[in-house]
Amino acid sequence: MPDMSSSDNESNKELPIRKRKSLVWKYFEKLSRARVRCRVCRHEQNYQGNTGNILRHLKAKHQIDATQRGQRDPENLQRMKELNSSASHLNDISTAVPIKTENQPTRRVSRTHLTSYCDEPDIDPYEDNEPLVNFINTDFISTERDECYNGSQPSTKRKSSLEDARIIAETEYFREKAAYFRIQKHLSALQAKKVKFELEQLYLNCNKSNS
């Protein structure tokens, strides 16, 4: 009797293995080697060799998680179906994302019929031997900037307080200086009047002496 398992293994070895592709390419199309466009909102953005920034766009703008973890979330799957129904150029998400259940009977499936949508790392279906560019995590950079900003707040507040105190001191100084000059002017006027009276008195005394 022929060995069925060895026969199946030999036949499976002859079957080509399809590359894995990320689910994000159901929502994005590649315009060039470094530019992609969202099929839903037509937003264009840079492409750096992986799908990290594309996943963030789908999460932030369309509230869907196209990662492997998101495919296990019923609410996320419902949002993906609704997004597909609103965009006529997309395929039905229910046929592309199988939901795993406990105690499901297993059956042999030919490798040629398998297409797995998986999380990073993935193989880009548009890949043409282009070099992999390390993606810069802009969220992490933004967090670092926020922490630096929060850490510099006490010194900024102290600097602002010192500046306010300097302005108040200068204002008070010029106010007192103006008052001082007003008093000095008044004293000068009184002194001039005093000298005038003294000169008039001296003139009268001289006239009396001559007469």
Tab-separated table of C-alpha atoms in Angstrom:
chain	number	residue	atom	x	y	z
A	1	MET	CA	0.000	0.000	0.000
A	2	PRO	CA	1.553	3.376	-0.994
A	3	ASP	CA	2.554	5.847	1.689
A	4	MET	CA	-0.004	8.688	1.405
A	5	SER	CA	1.866	11.078	3.758
A	6	SER	CA	5.095	10.892	1.758
A	7	SER	CA	3.129	11.408	-1.457
A	8	ASP	CA	1.414	14.492	-0.013
A	9	ASN	CA	4.728	15.888	1.178
A	10	GLU	CA	6.274	15.477	-2.254
A	11	SER	CA	3.292	17.166	-3.927
A	12	ASN	CA	3.384	20.022	-1.428
A	13	LYS	CA	7.080	20.595	-2.111
A	14	GLU	CA	6.287	21.146	-5.766
A	15	LEU	CA	3.628	23.784	-5.016
A	16	PRO	CA	4.848	27.406	-5.030
A	17	ILE	CA	4.602	29.289	-1.732
A	18	ARG	CA	2.875	32.650	-2.094
A	19	LYS	CA	4.411	35.676	-0.454
A	20	ARG	CA	2.690	37.148	2.555
A	21	LYS	CA	1.274	40.617	2.086
A	22	SER	CA	0.013	43.123	4.598
A	23	LEU	CA	-3.677	43.962	4.814
A	24	VAL	CA	-2.864	47.666	4.515
A	25	TRP	CA	-2.468	47.269	0.751
A	26	LYS	CA	-6.224	46.784	0.482
A	27	TYR	CA	-6.466	50.456	1.546
A	28	PHE	CA	-3.335	51.924	-0.066
A	29	GLU	CA	-1.878	51.995	-3.553
A	30	LYS	CA	1.710	52.760	-4.455
A	31	LEU	CA	2.279	55.760	-6.713
A	32	SER	CA	6.065	55.440	-6.885
A	33	ARG	CA	8.943	53.831	-5.004
A	34	ALA	CA	8.610	56.404	-2.220
A	35	ARG	CA	4.992	57.597	-2.464
A	36	VAL	CA	1.663	55.935	-1.616
A	37	ARG	CA	-1.985	57.049	-1.626
A	38	CYS	CA	-4.907	56.038	0.574
A	39	ARG	CA	-7.696	54.475	-1.490
A	40	VAL	CA	-10.312	55.771	0.957
A	41	CYS	CA	-9.500	59.475	1.461
A	42	ARG	CA	-6.975	59.915	-1.414
A	43	HIS	CA	-4.356	61.190	1.055
A	44	GLU	CA	-0.792	60.882	-0.233
A	45	GLN	CA	2.233	60.288	1.977
A	46	ASN	CA	5.812	59.062	1.879
A	47	TYR	CA	6.609	55.339	1.825
A	48	GLN	CA	9.879	54.259	3.446
A	49	GLY	CA	9.957	50.545	2.808
A	50	ASN	CA	7.569	49.308	5.505
A	51	THR	CA	3.962	49.874	6.516
A	52	GLY	CA	4.392	51.523	9.930
A	53	ASN	CA	3.332	54.995	8.796
A	54	ILE	CA	0.493	53.532	6.724
A	55	LEU	CA	-0.862	51.646	9.749
A	56	ARG	CA	-0.778	54.877	11.764
A	57	HIS	CA	-2.734	56.711	9.054
A	58	LEU	CA	-5.461	54.053	9.039
A	59	LYS	CA	-5.638	54.158	12.850
A	60	ALA	CA	-5.666	57.963	13.168
A	61	LYS	CA	-7.831	58.938	10.174
A	62	HIS	CA	-10.142	55.948	9.722
A	63	GLN	CA	-10.130	54.373	13.233
A	64	ILE	CA	-9.194	50.914	11.987
A	65	ASP	CA	-6.378	48.625	13.094
A	66	ALA	CA	-5.019	46.682	10.116
A	67	THR	CA	-2.515	44.700	12.192
A	68	GLN	CA	-2.838	41.036	13.122
A	69	ARG	CA	-4.103	42.035	16.565
A	70	GLY	CA	-6.783	44.251	15.039
A	71	GLN	CA	-8.042	41.328	12.957
A	72	ARG	CA	-9.021	39.569	16.193
A	73	ASP	CA	-11.141	42.503	17.403
A	74	PRO	CA	-14.826	42.138	16.372
A	75	GLU	CA	-15.498	45.873	16.676
A	76	ASN	CA	-12.471	46.669	14.534
A	77	LEU	CA	-13.579	44.137	11.928
A	78	GLN	CA	-17.016	45.769	11.851
A	79	ARG	CA	-15.452	49.187	11.222
A	80	MET	CA	-13.346	47.698	8.436
A	81	LYS	CA	-16.457	46.222	6.819
A	82	GLU	CA	-18.237	49.570	7.026
A	83	LEU	CA	-15.231	51.288	5.481
A	84	ASN	CA	-15.227	48.770	2.659
A	85	SER	CA	-18.929	49.265	1.974
A	86	SER	CA	-18.392	53.032	1.673
A	87	ALA	CA	-15.584	52.583	-0.856
A	88	SER	CA	-16.732	50.715	-3.951
A	89	HIS	CA	-13.173	49.949	-5.090
A	90	LEU	CA	-12.439	47.814	-1.999
A	91	ASN	CA	-13.153	44.111	-1.629
A	92	ASP	CA	-15.341	42.709	1.118
A	93	ILE	CA	-13.205	42.470	4.243
A	94	SER	CA	-15.079	39.434	5.518
A	95	THR	CA	-13.654	37.266	2.732
A	96	ALA	CA	-10.104	38.457	3.333
A	97	VAL	CA	-9.948	38.114	7.127
A	98	PRO	CA	-10.895	34.675	8.487
A	99	ILE	CA	-11.892	34.623	12.178
A	100	LYS	CA	-10.355	31.777	14.179
A	101	THR	CA	-12.600	29.851	16.594
A	102	GLU	CA	-11.866	27.326	19.334
A	103	ASN	CA	-12.187	23.581	18.596
A	104	GLN	CA	-12.595	24.221	14.874
A	105	PRO	CA	-12.058	21.031	12.841
A	106	THR	CA	-8.852	21.133	10.860
A	107	ARG	CA	-8.639	20.248	7.202
A	108	ARG	CA	-5.859	20.031	4.648
A	109	VAL	CA	-5.644	23.155	2.480
A	110	SER	CA	-3.423	23.512	-0.559
A	111	ARG	CA	-0.691	26.127	-0.142
A	112	THR	CA	-1.696	27.735	-3.413
A	113	HIS	CA	-5.012	28.763	-1.803
A	114	LEU	CA	-3.451	30.403	1.226
A	115	THR	CA	-3.005	34.168	1.500
A	116	SER	CA	-2.102	35.288	5.010
A	117	TYR	CA	-2.497	38.876	6.114
A	118	CYS	CA	-0.065	39.486	8.908
A	119	ASP	CA	1.515	42.180	11.019
A	120	GLU	CA	5.055	43.497	10.514
A	121	PRO	CA	7.457	42.301	9.256
A	122	ASP	CA	5.757	41.731	5.891
A	123	ILE	CA	6.707	41.336	2.242
A	124	ASP	CA	5.628	44.287	0.173
A	125	PRO	CA	3.565	43.170	-2.867
A	126	TYR	CA	4.940	46.209	-4.707
A	127	GLU	CA	8.516	45.394	-3.745
A	128	ASP	CA	11.054	45.580	-6.577
A	129	ASN	CA	14.354	44.819	-4.850
A	130	GLU	CA	14.260	48.244	-3.221
A	131	PRO	CA	16.468	48.693	-0.117
A	132	LEU	CA	14.835	48.631	3.286
A	133	VAL	CA	14.805	52.047	4.929
A	134	ASN	CA	14.611	52.116	8.721
A	135	PHE	CA	11.377	53.854	9.617
A	136	ILE	CA	11.690	56.724	12.077
A	137	ASN	CA	9.141	56.458	14.840
A	138	THR	CA	7.642	59.937	14.778
A	139	ASP	CA	5.409	59.130	17.748
A	140	PHE	CA	8.495	58.411	19.890
A	141	ILE	CA	10.180	61.627	18.739
A	142	SER	CA	7.022	63.576	19.509
A	143	THR	CA	6.891	62.011	22.991
A	144	GLU	CA	10.526	62.933	23.646
A	145	ARG	CA	9.836	66.520	22.596
A	146	ASP	CA	6.821	66.671	24.894
A	147	GLU	CA	8.914	65.374	27.808
A	148	CYS	CA	11.641	67.930	27.105
A	149	TYR	CA	9.035	70.662	26.934
A	150	ASN	CA	7.453	69.579	30.213
A	151	GLY	CA	10.883	69.376	31.849
A	152	SER	CA	11.747	72.919	30.791
A	153	GLN	CA	8.481	74.419	32.058
A	154	PRO	CA	9.765	75.282	35.610
A	155	SER	CA	12.753	77.221	34.235
A	156	THR	CA	10.477	78.956	31.735
A	157	LYS	CA	8.068	79.998	34.484
A	158	ARG	CA	10.968	81.268	36.632
A	159	LYS	CA	12.343	83.260	33.707
A	160	SER	CA	8.911	84.762	33.080
A	161	SER	CA	8.577	85.714	36.773
A	162	LEU	CA	11.994	87.411	36.764
A	163	GLU	CA	11.068	89.335	33.630
A	164	ASP	CA	7.812	90.530	35.207
A	165	ALA	CA	9.667	91.628	38.356
A	166	ARG	CA	12.204	93.557	36.271
A	167	ILE	CA	9.449	95.410	34.380
A	168	ILE	CA	7.667	96.308	37.634
A	169	ALA	CA	10.926	97.593	39.173
A	170	GLU	CA	11.725	99.707	36.111
A	171	THR	CA	8.217	101.183	36.065
A	172	GLU	CA	8.461	102.115	39.745
A	173	TYR	CA	11.920	103.633	39.203
A	174	PHE	CA	10.788	105.931	36.383
A	175	ARG	CA	7.661	106.914	38.310
A	176	GLU	CA	9.725	107.969	41.336
A	177	LYS	CA	12.263	109.702	39.102
A	178	ALA	CA	9.500	111.741	37.438
A	179	ALA	CA	8.160	112.727	40.873
A	180	TYR	CA	11.673	113.762	41.920
A	181	PHE	CA	12.057	116.035	38.889
A	182	ARG	CA	8.645	117.611	39.548
A	183	ILE	CA	9.695	118.438	43.130
A	184	GLN	CA	13.058	119.754	41.932
A	185	LYS	CA	11.323	121.999	39.391
A	186	HIS	CA	8.989	123.321	42.070
A	187	LEU	CA	11.930	124.041	44.397
A	188	SER	CA	13.756	125.878	41.603
A	189	ALA	CA	10.681	128.036	40.966
A	190	LEU	CA	10.402	128.901	44.665
A	191	GLN	CA	14.098	129.725	44.817
A	192	ALA	CA	13.782	132.038	41.792
A	193	LYS	CA	10.824	133.805	43.381
A	194	LYS	CA	12.802	134.240	46.601
A	195	VAL	CA	15.737	135.767	44.704
A	196	LYS	CA	13.353	138.099	42.884
A	197	PHE	CA	11.842	139.358	46.151
A	198	GLU	CA	15.309	139.858	47.625
A	199	LEU	CA	16.422	141.892	44.601
A	200	GLU	CA	13.309	144.059	44.736
A	201	GLN	CA	13.830	144.661	48.440
A	202	LEU	CA	17.458	145.583	47.816
A	203	TYR	CA	16.430	147.994	45.074
A	204	LEU	CA	13.931	149.729	47.369
A	205	ASN	CA	16.502	150.043	50.108
A	206	CYS	CA	18.975	151.618	47.698
A	207	ASN	CA	16.401	154.195	46.555
A	208	LYS	CA	15.637	155.152	50.144
A	209	SER	CA	19.311	155.648	50.877
A	210	ASN	CA	19.818	157.913	47.871
A	211	SER	CA	16.858	160.084	48.752
